[in-house]
Amino acid sequence: MLASLQLALDKRKDEGLLRQRRLLDSPQAEHIVANNQPYLSFCSNDYLGLANHPKLIAAMQKAAGDSGVGSGASNLITGHHRYHDDLEKQLAKFVGLPAALLFSTGYMANIGVLGALVGRGDAIFADKLNHACLNDGGYYSLAEFNRFAHNDVAALEILLKASAAKHKLIAVDAVFSMDGDIAPLAEYLALCEKYDAYLYVDDAHGFGVLGKHGEGLLNHLNLQSPRIIMMATLGKAAGVAGAFVAGEKVVIDYLIQTAKSYVYSTPAPPALSATLSASVSLIEQGDDLRAHLRSLISYFKDNLNCKKWQLMPSETSVQPLLVGDNLEALALSEYLQTRGILVPAIRPPTVPVGTARLRISISAAHSLDDIKNLITAIHQAELAL
Ligand SMILES: *Cc1c(COP(=O)(O)O)cnc(C)c1O
């Protein structure tokens, strides 16, 4: 086995697919120290710049002082602290759904929820570009797993129409993590009504950023229905770690009993929930941050004038620059790095073969000068490569 592992690693390296971890010696921010070098970073999903916010650091220090650093046991034993409970109530109220449940990560949430809500005899309908953990959740659930072409409402309808499954669940990213575009959720909800299906929305990249005060894409699109189950992660715009699922009370009550990654796992420390409560308040009051973020995104889209590589159609913080070839994407990323700018090259299997790209992630923590520097560097890369 060890020899075949080495062969597989060598093959990845030859194909330009071997990933390297950078060693970070600073807080997560727009200016970081990685591998002992200072960089301007467009890598993180900390879209509001909260990961290093003084109020959140203070909240975590205080909560560690009065609740300790560990949860000690799973939620159903003695691990469910008042800080967890307060955060769940706060999140439900914030996103306007009856109840919410915390998970320790988004990955755990998707696996746990899909595994609990559907099974043999049921069917999941998933966008082909969904995040990997929605696929894993789908396989794990043992429900029939149907994938449809990206954002293709008509293709989804054909599948729903033909399905004889007992329970039908449409499961999609709200904002696609490597493309930055958004799912046609209103159309999906109409299909749910028509075919008695439910809609599971993974809003990892919309929560905190979209919506009237950062509630996410469902709020942005003004969608409400007992057929909706929302998930969002708390390690992206919320700046900390974790995830929650929100929906009808019966759904949440059922998940508490049956979502295995909830029942059989130790919750994140209560101090983390206390920190997140402070973060959700900052999100709610963060209209200025979101306005600044939107202005940076517009400036970037209006002023990048690149012939060789195309910006993909995205209005969100995720601005992918499509390169195509793996090695060329890597070369562009490396060129920017020599200019002191970090932007990750995203390659298969994270994205489809032939669509390697730079995933430029813009945050409210960036200044206009940061964006100008990035644009200049990409223009120079176009001449240099
Ligand atoms: C990041 C992400 C996840 C996983 O969330 P974690 O909390 O990082 O485990 C799930 N879904 C989508 C769409 C994501 O982008």
mmCIF file of C-alpha atoms and ligand atoms in Angstrom:
data_model
loop_
_atom_site.group_PDB
_atom_site.id
_atom_site.type_symbol
_atom_site.label_atom_id
_atom_site.label_comp_id
_atom_site.label_asym_id
_atom_site.label_seq_id
_atom_site.Cartn_x
_atom_site.Cartn_y
_atom_site.Cartn_z
ATOM 1 C CA MET A 1 0.000 0.000 0.000
ATOM 2 C CA LEU A 2 2.747 2.471 0.890
ATOM 3 C CA ALA A 3 4.330 2.120 -2.559
ATOM 4 C CA SER A 4 1.043 2.801 -4.287
ATOM 5 C CA LEU A 5 0.493 5.865 -2.109
ATOM 6 C CA GLN A 6 3.888 7.190 -3.188
ATOM 7 C CA LEU A 7 3.089 6.503 -6.834
ATOM 8 C CA ALA A 8 -0.176 8.395 -6.530
ATOM 9 C CA LEU A 9 1.631 11.348 -4.947
ATOM 10 C CA ASP A 10 4.268 11.344 -7.699
ATOM 11 C CA LYS A 11 1.545 11.316 -10.324
ATOM 12 C CA ARG A 12 -0.172 14.294 -8.731
ATOM 13 C CA LYS A 13 3.106 16.167 -8.726
ATOM 14 C CA ASP A 14 3.730 15.430 -12.419
ATOM 15 C CA GLU A 15 0.257 16.688 -13.279
ATOM 16 C CA GLY A 16 0.655 19.929 -11.356
ATOM 17 C CA LEU A 17 -1.937 18.761 -8.839
ATOM 18 C CA LEU A 18 0.163 18.363 -5.715
ATOM 19 C CA ARG A 19 -1.021 20.776 -3.044
ATOM 20 C CA GLN A 20 1.249 22.457 -0.558
ATOM 21 C CA ARG A 21 0.305 23.839 2.813
ATOM 22 C CA ARG A 22 1.635 27.286 3.606
ATOM 23 C CA LEU A 23 2.780 27.894 7.136
ATOM 24 C CA LEU A 24 0.974 30.891 8.568
ATOM 25 C CA ASP A 25 2.617 32.936 11.324
ATOM 26 C CA SER A 26 0.066 35.723 11.612
ATOM 27 C CA PRO A 27 -3.640 35.988 12.283
ATOM 28 C CA GLN A 28 -5.913 35.437 9.295
ATOM 29 C CA ALA A 29 -6.177 38.882 7.691
ATOM 30 C CA GLU A 30 -5.710 40.670 4.373
ATOM 31 C CA HIS A 31 -1.993 41.047 5.119
ATOM 32 C CA ILE A 32 -0.468 37.821 6.382
ATOM 33 C CA VAL A 33 2.891 36.219 7.040
ATOM 34 C CA ALA A 34 3.133 32.877 5.275
ATOM 35 C CA ASN A 35 6.302 30.782 4.958
ATOM 36 C CA ASN A 36 8.093 33.666 6.714
ATOM 37 C CA GLN A 37 7.141 36.160 3.986
ATOM 38 C CA PRO A 38 4.655 39.034 4.163
ATOM 39 C CA TYR A 39 1.843 38.811 1.620
ATOM 40 C CA LEU A 40 -1.283 40.589 0.526
ATOM 41 C CA SER A 41 -3.786 37.729 0.629
ATOM 42 C CA PHE A 42 -6.836 37.018 -1.518
ATOM 43 C CA CYS A 43 -7.163 33.490 -0.189
ATOM 44 C CA SER A 44 -9.416 33.522 2.812
ATOM 45 C CA ASN A 45 -13.187 33.261 3.145
ATOM 46 C CA ASP A 46 -13.129 35.771 5.977
ATOM 47 C CA TYR A 47 -15.295 38.056 3.834
ATOM 48 C CA LEU A 48 -16.013 40.642 6.505
ATOM 49 C CA GLY A 49 -12.577 40.634 8.133
ATOM 50 C CA LEU A 50 -13.912 39.295 11.438
ATOM 51 C CA ALA A 51 -11.400 36.476 12.015
ATOM 52 C CA ASN A 52 -9.072 38.807 13.871
ATOM 53 C CA HIS A 53 -11.617 41.302 15.204
ATOM 54 C CA PRO A 54 -10.737 42.737 18.649
ATOM 55 C CA LYS A 55 -14.329 42.371 19.900
ATOM 56 C CA LEU A 56 -14.356 38.695 18.994
ATOM 57 C CA ILE A 57 -10.951 38.062 20.539
ATOM 58 C CA ALA A 58 -12.171 39.706 23.737
ATOM 59 C CA ALA A 59 -15.404 37.665 23.627
ATOM 60 C CA MET A 60 -13.448 34.429 23.316
ATOM 61 C CA GLN A 61 -11.074 35.342 26.136
ATOM 62 C CA LYS A 62 -13.930 36.258 28.436
ATOM 63 C CA ALA A 63 -15.957 33.149 27.590
ATOM 64 C CA ALA A 64 -12.944 30.879 28.068
ATOM 65 C CA GLY A 65 -12.612 32.434 31.513
ATOM 66 C CA ASP A 66 -16.150 31.603 32.559
ATOM 67 C CA SER A 67 -16.914 28.440 30.546
ATOM 68 C CA GLY A 68 -13.518 26.789 30.138
ATOM 69 C CA VAL A 69 -12.011 25.541 26.909
ATOM 70 C CA GLY A 70 -13.657 22.172 26.369
ATOM 71 C CA SER A 71 -17.174 20.820 25.897
ATOM 72 C CA GLY A 72 -16.392 17.586 27.694
ATOM 73 C CA ALA A 73 -19.148 15.408 26.263
ATOM 74 C CA SER A 74 -21.538 15.171 23.352
ATOM 75 C CA ASN A 75 -24.570 17.445 23.299
ATOM 76 C CA LEU A 76 -26.975 14.753 24.468
ATOM 77 C CA ILE A 77 -24.849 13.909 27.524
ATOM 78 C CA THR A 78 -23.625 17.115 29.195
ATOM 79 C CA GLY A 79 -21.959 18.983 26.338
ATOM 80 C CA HIS A 80 -24.818 21.364 25.503
ATOM 81 C CA HIS A 81 -23.834 24.612 27.207
ATOM 82 C CA ARG A 82 -25.984 27.723 27.547
ATOM 83 C CA TYR A 83 -23.624 29.492 25.118
ATOM 84 C CA HIS A 84 -24.455 26.871 22.467
ATOM 85 C CA ASP A 85 -28.156 27.221 23.181
ATOM 86 C CA ASP A 86 -28.107 31.025 23.115
ATOM 87 C CA LEU A 87 -26.285 30.989 19.784
ATOM 88 C CA GLU A 88 -28.789 28.563 18.257
ATOM 89 C CA LYS A 89 -31.675 30.822 19.266
ATOM 90 C CA GLN A 90 -29.863 33.915 18.031
ATOM 91 C CA LEU A 91 -29.096 32.312 14.658
ATOM 92 C CA ALA A 92 -32.682 31.095 14.141
ATOM 93 C CA LYS A 93 -34.021 34.560 14.886
ATOM 94 C CA PHE A 94 -31.412 36.219 12.675
ATOM 95 C CA VAL A 95 -32.132 34.105 9.599
ATOM 96 C CA GLY A 96 -35.885 34.135 10.268
ATOM 97 C CA LEU A 97 -36.448 30.398 10.638
ATOM 98 C CA PRO A 98 -38.179 28.651 13.547
ATOM 99 C CA ALA A 99 -35.170 26.763 14.969
ATOM 100 C CA ALA A 100 -31.457 26.151 14.475
ATOM 101 C CA LEU A 101 -28.905 23.518 15.420
ATOM 102 C CA LEU A 102 -25.131 23.901 15.680
ATOM 103 C CA PHE A 103 -22.617 21.516 14.162
ATOM 104 C CA SER A 104 -18.874 21.647 14.688
ATOM 105 C CA THR A 105 -18.134 22.187 10.975
ATOM 106 C CA GLY A 106 -20.025 22.585 7.739
ATOM 107 C CA TYR A 107 -18.692 19.280 6.534
ATOM 108 C CA MET A 108 -20.147 17.536 9.568
ATOM 109 C CA ALA A 109 -23.445 19.362 9.140
ATOM 110 C CA ASN A 110 -23.952 18.281 5.537
ATOM 111 C CA ILE A 111 -23.048 14.678 6.203
ATOM 112 C CA GLY A 112 -25.201 14.562 9.314
ATOM 113 C CA VAL A 113 -28.258 16.296 7.892
ATOM 114 C CA LEU A 114 -28.425 14.445 4.585
ATOM 115 C CA GLY A 115 -27.745 11.185 6.371
ATOM 116 C CA ALA A 116 -30.592 11.837 8.806
ATOM 117 C CA LEU A 117 -33.278 13.314 6.578
ATOM 118 C CA VAL A 118 -33.170 10.912 3.636
ATOM 119 C CA GLY A 119 -32.252 7.278 3.130
ATOM 120 C CA ARG A 120 -33.072 4.208 1.046
ATOM 121 C CA GLY A 121 -36.176 4.789 -1.064
ATOM 122 C CA ASP A 122 -35.625 8.559 -1.032
ATOM 123 C CA ALA A 123 -33.810 10.718 -3.566
ATOM 124 C CA ILE A 124 -31.406 13.657 -3.481
ATOM 125 C CA PHE A 125 -31.097 16.054 -6.421
ATOM 126 C CA ALA A 126 -27.734 17.795 -6.385
ATOM 127 C CA ASP A 127 -26.076 20.425 -8.554
ATOM 128 C CA LYS A 128 -22.968 19.027 -10.260
ATOM 129 C CA LEU A 129 -20.837 21.849 -8.863
ATOM 130 C CA ASN A 130 -21.937 21.409 -5.256
ATOM 131 C CA HIS A 131 -19.306 21.408 -2.536
ATOM 132 C CA ALA A 132 -17.647 18.038 -1.901
ATOM 133 C CA CYS A 133 -19.343 17.548 1.462
ATOM 134 C CA LEU A 134 -22.821 17.683 -0.068
ATOM 135 C CA ASN A 135 -21.739 14.843 -2.336
ATOM 136 C CA ASP A 136 -20.333 12.920 0.609
ATOM 137 C CA GLY A 137 -23.527 13.524 2.573
ATOM 138 C CA GLY A 138 -25.497 12.244 -0.395
ATOM 139 C CA TYR A 139 -23.508 9.038 -0.753
ATOM 140 C CA TYR A 140 -23.547 8.478 2.975
ATOM 141 C CA SER A 141 -27.336 8.849 3.179
ATOM 142 C CA LEU A 142 -27.915 5.828 0.861
ATOM 143 C CA ALA A 143 -30.650 7.805 -0.901
ATOM 144 C CA GLU A 144 -30.644 7.697 -4.687
ATOM 145 C CA PHE A 145 -28.212 10.424 -5.707
ATOM 146 C CA ASN A 146 -29.111 12.400 -8.837
ATOM 147 C CA ARG A 147 -26.841 15.129 -10.128
ATOM 148 C CA PHE A 148 -27.999 17.792 -12.560
ATOM 149 C CA ALA A 149 -26.044 20.268 -14.691
ATOM 150 C CA HIS A 150 -24.995 23.425 -12.889
ATOM 151 C CA ASN A 151 -27.963 25.740 -12.127
ATOM 152 C CA ASP A 152 -30.067 23.930 -14.754
ATOM 153 C CA VAL A 153 -33.678 24.230 -13.588
ATOM 154 C CA ALA A 154 -35.095 22.367 -16.606
ATOM 155 C CA ALA A 155 -32.728 19.425 -16.113
ATOM 156 C CA LEU A 156 -33.714 19.268 -12.455
ATOM 157 C CA GLU A 157 -37.409 19.282 -13.331
ATOM 158 C CA ILE A 158 -36.968 16.309 -15.678
ATOM 159 C CA LEU A 159 -35.345 14.341 -12.850
ATOM 160 C CA LEU A 160 -38.012 15.316 -10.314
ATOM 161 C CA LYS A 161 -40.805 14.433 -12.696
ATOM 162 C CA ALA A 162 -39.379 10.972 -13.304
ATOM 163 C CA SER A 163 -38.707 10.244 -9.651
ATOM 164 C CA ALA A 164 -40.865 7.843 -7.679
ATOM 165 C CA ALA A 165 -38.886 8.403 -4.476
ATOM 166 C CA LYS A 166 -40.748 8.642 -1.190
ATOM 167 C CA HIS A 167 -38.974 11.822 -0.055
ATOM 168 C CA LYS A 168 -37.242 14.181 -2.452
ATOM 169 C CA LEU A 169 -34.568 16.616 -1.360
ATOM 170 C CA ILE A 170 -32.943 19.196 -3.619
ATOM 171 C CA ALA A 171 -29.507 19.965 -2.162
ATOM 172 C CA VAL A 172 -27.479 22.866 -3.517
ATOM 173 C CA ASP A 173 -24.828 25.419 -2.710
ATOM 174 C CA ALA A 174 -26.395 28.873 -2.501
ATOM 175 C CA VAL A 175 -23.236 30.652 -3.665
ATOM 176 C CA PHE A 176 -20.936 28.265 -5.507
ATOM 177 C CA SER A 177 -17.640 28.146 -3.694
ATOM 178 C CA MET A 178 -15.338 27.957 -6.707
ATOM 179 C CA ASP A 179 -17.512 29.896 -9.173
ATOM 180 C CA GLY A 180 -19.058 32.637 -7.067
ATOM 181 C CA ASP A 181 -22.374 32.495 -8.906
ATOM 182 C CA ILE A 182 -25.684 31.915 -7.143
ATOM 183 C CA ALA A 183 -28.297 29.174 -7.378
ATOM 184 C CA PRO A 184 -31.815 29.911 -8.779
ATOM 185 C CA LEU A 185 -33.453 29.161 -5.438
ATOM 186 C CA ALA A 186 -36.845 30.719 -6.250
ATOM 187 C CA GLU A 187 -37.190 28.387 -9.239
ATOM 188 C CA TYR A 188 -36.108 25.424 -7.107
ATOM 189 C CA LEU A 189 -38.650 26.284 -4.447
ATOM 190 C CA ALA A 190 -41.392 26.394 -7.093
ATOM 191 C CA LEU A 191 -40.314 22.901 -8.198
ATOM 192 C CA CYS A 192 -40.470 21.781 -4.563
ATOM 193 C CA GLU A 193 -44.106 22.863 -4.421
ATOM 194 C CA LYS A 194 -44.897 21.198 -7.714
ATOM 195 C CA TYR A 195 -43.204 17.865 -6.972
ATOM 196 C CA ASP A 196 -43.516 17.735 -3.182
ATOM 197 C CA ALA A 197 -39.785 18.093 -2.633
ATOM 198 C CA TYR A 198 -37.724 19.900 0.007
ATOM 199 C CA LEU A 199 -34.889 22.364 -0.502
ATOM 200 C CA TYR A 200 -31.589 22.088 1.385
ATOM 201 C CA VAL A 201 -29.520 25.217 0.872
ATOM 202 C CA ASP A 202 -25.830 25.333 1.807
ATOM 203 C CA ASP A 203 -25.150 29.045 2.211
ATOM 204 C CA ALA A 204 -21.513 28.826 3.301
ATOM 205 C CA HIS A 205 -20.569 31.805 1.128
ATOM 206 C CA GLY A 206 -23.724 33.900 1.342
ATOM 207 C CA PHE A 207 -24.203 33.995 5.109
ATOM 208 C CA GLY A 208 -22.862 37.270 6.484
ATOM 209 C CA VAL A 209 -22.477 38.760 3.024
ATOM 210 C CA LEU A 210 -25.843 38.615 1.214
ATOM 211 C CA GLY A 211 -29.296 39.553 2.448
ATOM 212 C CA LYS A 212 -30.594 42.720 4.057
ATOM 213 C CA HIS A 213 -28.205 42.516 7.011
ATOM 214 C CA GLY A 214 -26.114 39.473 6.088
ATOM 215 C CA GLU A 215 -28.784 36.802 6.665
ATOM 216 C CA GLY A 216 -27.779 35.063 3.441
ATOM 217 C CA LEU A 217 -29.100 34.294 -0.029
ATOM 218 C CA LEU A 218 -32.574 33.139 1.073
ATOM 219 C CA ASN A 219 -33.186 36.517 2.651
ATOM 220 C CA HIS A 220 -31.642 38.270 -0.345
ATOM 221 C CA LEU A 221 -34.153 36.472 -2.605
ATOM 222 C CA ASN A 222 -36.933 36.956 -0.062
ATOM 223 C CA LEU A 223 -37.745 33.238 0.094
ATOM 224 C CA GLN A 224 -39.657 31.623 2.924
ATOM 225 C CA SER A 225 -41.220 28.206 3.096
ATOM 226 C CA PRO A 226 -41.524 25.273 5.474
ATOM 227 C CA ARG A 227 -39.889 23.308 2.649
ATOM 228 C CA ILE A 228 -36.598 25.149 3.164
ATOM 229 C CA ILE A 229 -33.748 23.825 5.283
ATOM 230 C CA MET A 230 -30.819 26.205 5.456
ATOM 231 C CA MET A 231 -27.238 25.442 6.373
ATOM 232 C CA ALA A 232 -24.451 27.972 6.768
ATOM 233 C CA THR A 233 -20.898 27.732 7.979
ATOM 234 C CA LEU A 234 -19.466 29.947 10.683
ATOM 235 C CA GLY A 235 -15.812 29.734 9.661
ATOM 236 C CA LYS A 236 -16.197 31.993 6.629
ATOM 237 C CA ALA A 237 -17.815 35.434 6.878
ATOM 238 C CA ALA A 238 -18.575 34.815 10.567
ATOM 239 C CA GLY A 239 -14.817 34.568 11.032
ATOM 240 C CA VAL A 240 -14.712 31.779 13.632
ATOM 241 C CA ALA A 241 -15.581 28.083 13.041
ATOM 242 C CA GLY A 242 -18.596 25.814 12.969
ATOM 243 C CA ALA A 243 -21.916 25.617 11.169
ATOM 244 C CA PHE A 244 -25.636 25.629 11.778
ATOM 245 C CA VAL A 245 -28.729 24.181 10.212
ATOM 246 C CA ALA A 246 -32.014 26.065 10.447
ATOM 247 C CA GLY A 247 -35.570 25.178 9.501
ATOM 248 C CA GLU A 248 -38.891 24.008 10.859
ATOM 249 C CA LYS A 249 -38.834 22.995 14.504
ATOM 250 C CA VAL A 250 -39.755 19.397 13.680
ATOM 251 C CA VAL A 251 -36.731 19.165 11.391
ATOM 252 C CA ILE A 252 -34.364 20.445 14.070
ATOM 253 C CA ASP A 253 -35.940 18.227 16.764
ATOM 254 C CA TYR A 254 -35.517 15.234 14.464
ATOM 255 C CA LEU A 255 -31.893 16.102 13.695
ATOM 256 C CA ILE A 256 -31.066 16.339 17.407
ATOM 257 C CA GLN A 257 -32.162 12.712 17.733
ATOM 258 C CA THR A 258 -30.801 11.293 14.497
ATOM 259 C CA ALA A 259 -27.974 13.275 12.854
ATOM 260 C CA LYS A 260 -25.057 11.024 13.717
ATOM 261 C CA SER A 261 -22.377 13.695 13.352
ATOM 262 C CA TYR A 262 -24.360 15.645 15.942
ATOM 263 C CA VAL A 263 -25.244 12.833 18.336
ATOM 264 C CA TYR A 264 -21.893 11.056 18.411
ATOM 265 C CA SER A 265 -19.531 14.032 18.314
ATOM 266 C CA THR A 266 -18.237 16.458 20.918
ATOM 267 C CA PRO A 267 -19.513 19.979 20.244
ATOM 268 C CA ALA A 268 -17.110 22.854 19.695
ATOM 269 C CA PRO A 269 -16.176 24.573 22.967
ATOM 270 C CA PRO A 270 -18.874 26.840 24.453
ATOM 271 C CA ALA A 271 -16.422 29.757 24.281
ATOM 272 C CA LEU A 272 -16.542 29.420 20.504
ATOM 273 C CA SER A 273 -20.317 29.820 20.578
ATOM 274 C CA ALA A 274 -20.015 32.893 22.776
ATOM 275 C CA THR A 275 -17.539 34.303 20.254
ATOM 276 C CA LEU A 276 -19.945 33.498 17.439
ATOM 277 C CA SER A 277 -22.787 35.258 19.227
ATOM 278 C CA ALA A 278 -20.650 38.388 19.181
ATOM 279 C CA SER A 279 -19.822 37.727 15.541
ATOM 280 C CA VAL A 280 -23.487 37.395 14.532
ATOM 281 C CA SER A 281 -24.136 40.756 16.210
ATOM 282 C CA LEU A 282 -21.289 42.302 14.200
ATOM 283 C CA ILE A 283 -22.702 40.752 11.025
ATOM 284 C CA GLU A 284 -26.124 42.198 11.804
ATOM 285 C CA GLN A 285 -24.601 45.641 12.312
ATOM 286 C CA GLY A 286 -22.226 45.220 9.390
ATOM 287 C CA ASP A 287 -24.026 47.146 6.641
ATOM 288 C CA ASP A 288 -21.000 49.436 6.191
ATOM 289 C CA LEU A 289 -18.674 46.463 5.826
ATOM 290 C CA ARG A 290 -20.949 44.925 3.206
ATOM 291 C CA ALA A 291 -21.239 48.234 1.333
ATOM 292 C CA HIS A 292 -17.440 48.541 1.274
ATOM 293 C CA LEU A 293 -17.138 44.926 0.114
ATOM 294 C CA ARG A 294 -19.615 45.500 -2.724
ATOM 295 C CA SER A 295 -17.738 48.603 -3.850
ATOM 296 C CA LEU A 296 -14.437 46.662 -3.930
ATOM 297 C CA ILE A 297 -16.022 43.856 -5.956
ATOM 298 C CA SER A 298 -17.439 46.353 -8.482
ATOM 299 C CA TYR A 299 -14.134 48.167 -8.751
ATOM 300 C CA PHE A 300 -12.297 44.910 -9.365
ATOM 301 C CA LYS A 301 -14.739 43.718 -12.029
ATOM 302 C CA ASP A 302 -14.805 47.111 -13.772
ATOM 303 C CA ASN A 303 -11.057 47.607 -13.836
ATOM 304 C CA LEU A 304 -9.531 44.219 -14.509
ATOM 305 C CA ASN A 305 -8.914 44.222 -18.212
ATOM 306 C CA CYS A 306 -7.434 40.873 -19.039
ATOM 307 C CA LYS A 307 -7.472 39.225 -22.475
ATOM 308 C CA LYS A 308 -5.744 35.932 -21.781
ATOM 309 C CA TRP A 309 -7.893 34.882 -18.835
ATOM 310 C CA GLN A 310 -11.593 35.510 -18.205
ATOM 311 C CA LEU A 311 -13.334 36.557 -15.024
ATOM 312 C CA MET A 312 -16.259 34.214 -14.479
ATOM 313 C CA PRO A 313 -19.769 35.680 -14.079
ATOM 314 C CA SER A 314 -19.941 36.374 -10.364
ATOM 315 C CA GLU A 315 -21.279 39.273 -8.306
ATOM 316 C CA THR A 316 -20.054 37.872 -5.003
ATOM 317 C CA SER A 317 -16.803 37.944 -3.012
ATOM 318 C CA VAL A 318 -15.636 34.886 -4.908
ATOM 319 C CA GLN A 319 -14.148 36.192 -8.181
ATOM 320 C CA PRO A 320 -12.664 33.328 -10.200
ATOM 321 C CA LEU A 321 -10.261 34.079 -13.036
ATOM 322 C CA LEU A 322 -10.561 31.185 -15.459
ATOM 323 C CA VAL A 323 -7.204 29.978 -16.798
ATOM 324 C CA GLY A 324 -7.961 26.423 -17.960
ATOM 325 C CA ASP A 325 -4.638 24.627 -17.852
ATOM 326 C CA ASN A 326 -3.418 23.387 -14.437
ATOM 327 C CA LEU A 327 0.219 24.368 -14.896
ATOM 328 C CA GLU A 328 -0.651 27.773 -16.324
ATOM 329 C CA ALA A 329 -2.940 28.486 -13.364
ATOM 330 C CA LEU A 330 -0.120 27.458 -11.072
ATOM 331 C CA ALA A 331 2.366 29.664 -12.959
ATOM 332 C CA LEU A 332 0.037 32.657 -12.634
ATOM 333 C CA SER A 333 -0.408 32.021 -8.924
ATOM 334 C CA GLU A 334 3.366 31.702 -8.520
ATOM 335 C CA TYR A 335 3.993 34.878 -10.489
ATOM 336 C CA LEU A 336 1.631 36.830 -8.227
ATOM 337 C CA GLN A 337 3.378 35.320 -5.242
ATOM 338 C CA THR A 338 6.712 36.736 -6.441
ATOM 339 C CA ARG A 339 4.923 40.102 -6.393
ATOM 340 C CA GLY A 340 3.894 39.553 -2.789
ATOM 341 C CA ILE A 341 0.285 38.600 -3.541
ATOM 342 C CA LEU A 342 -1.290 35.295 -2.601
ATOM 343 C CA VAL A 343 -4.140 33.944 -4.707
ATOM 344 C CA PRO A 344 -4.764 30.197 -4.777
ATOM 345 C CA ALA A 345 -4.754 28.250 -8.029
ATOM 346 C CA ILE A 346 -7.738 25.907 -7.865
ATOM 347 C CA ARG A 347 -7.308 22.746 -9.891
ATOM 348 C CA PRO A 348 -9.157 19.466 -10.455
ATOM 349 C CA PRO A 349 -10.657 17.601 -8.702
ATOM 350 C CA THR A 350 -11.910 20.679 -6.852
ATOM 351 C CA VAL A 351 -13.078 22.087 -10.216
ATOM 352 C CA PRO A 352 -13.822 20.235 -13.495
ATOM 353 C CA VAL A 353 -10.865 19.205 -15.671
ATOM 354 C CA GLY A 354 -9.778 22.008 -18.002
ATOM 355 C CA THR A 355 -11.162 24.781 -15.794
ATOM 356 C CA ALA A 356 -8.244 25.480 -13.454
ATOM 357 C CA ARG A 357 -8.586 28.973 -12.113
ATOM 358 C CA LEU A 358 -7.406 31.590 -9.717
ATOM 359 C CA ARG A 359 -9.924 31.939 -6.928
ATOM 360 C CA ILE A 360 -9.748 35.565 -5.905
ATOM 361 C CA SER A 361 -11.499 36.119 -2.639
ATOM 362 C CA ILE A 362 -12.322 39.731 -1.820
ATOM 363 C CA SER A 363 -12.956 40.822 1.755
ATOM 364 C CA ALA A 364 -14.269 43.946 3.434
ATOM 365 C CA ALA A 365 -10.885 43.998 5.167
ATOM 366 C CA HIS A 366 -9.208 44.870 1.843
ATOM 367 C CA SER A 367 -8.582 48.485 0.925
ATOM 368 C CA LEU A 368 -9.072 49.952 -2.528
ATOM 369 C CA ASP A 369 -5.258 50.074 -2.828
ATOM 370 C CA ASP A 370 -5.101 46.317 -2.191
ATOM 371 C CA ILE A 371 -7.484 45.768 -5.105
ATOM 372 C CA LYS A 372 -5.513 48.159 -7.325
ATOM 373 C CA ASN A 373 -2.300 46.288 -6.518
ATOM 374 C CA LEU A 374 -3.914 42.994 -7.455
ATOM 375 C CA ILE A 375 -5.210 44.361 -10.759
ATOM 376 C CA THR A 376 -1.779 45.780 -11.667
ATOM 377 C CA ALA A 377 -0.080 42.499 -10.838
ATOM 378 C CA ILE A 378 -2.495 40.447 -12.966
ATOM 379 C CA HIS A 379 -2.026 42.846 -15.891
ATOM 380 C CA GLN A 380 1.744 42.445 -15.554
ATOM 381 C CA ALA A 381 1.412 38.672 -15.330
ATOM 382 C CA GLU A 382 -0.454 38.695 -18.622
ATOM 383 C CA LEU A 383 2.550 40.313 -20.295
ATOM 384 C CA ALA A 384 5.132 38.208 -18.455
ATOM 385 C CA LEU A 385 3.697 34.704 -18.863
HETATM 386 C C1 LIG B 1 -16.500 25.547 3.245
HETATM 387 C C2 LIG B 1 -17.749 24.884 2.813
HETATM 388 C C3 LIG B 1 -18.305 23.834 3.536
HETATM 389 C C4 LIG B 1 -17.595 23.211 4.707
HETATM 390 O O1 LIG B 1 -17.681 24.005 5.830
HETATM 391 P P1 LIG B 1 -16.571 23.863 6.960
HETATM 392 O O2 LIG B 1 -17.166 24.526 8.135
HETATM 393 O O3 LIG B 1 -15.351 24.519 6.438
HETATM 394 O O4 LIG B 1 -16.373 22.385 7.171
HETATM 395 C C5 LIG B 1 -19.530 23.351 3.147
HETATM 396 N N1 LIG B 1 -20.153 23.824 2.055
HETATM 397 C C6 LIG B 1 -19.631 24.806 1.303
HETATM 398 C C7 LIG B 1 -20.365 25.288 0.099
HETATM 399 C C8 LIG B 1 -18.403 25.360 1.649
HETATM 400 O O5 LIG B 1 -17.858 26.302 0.897
#
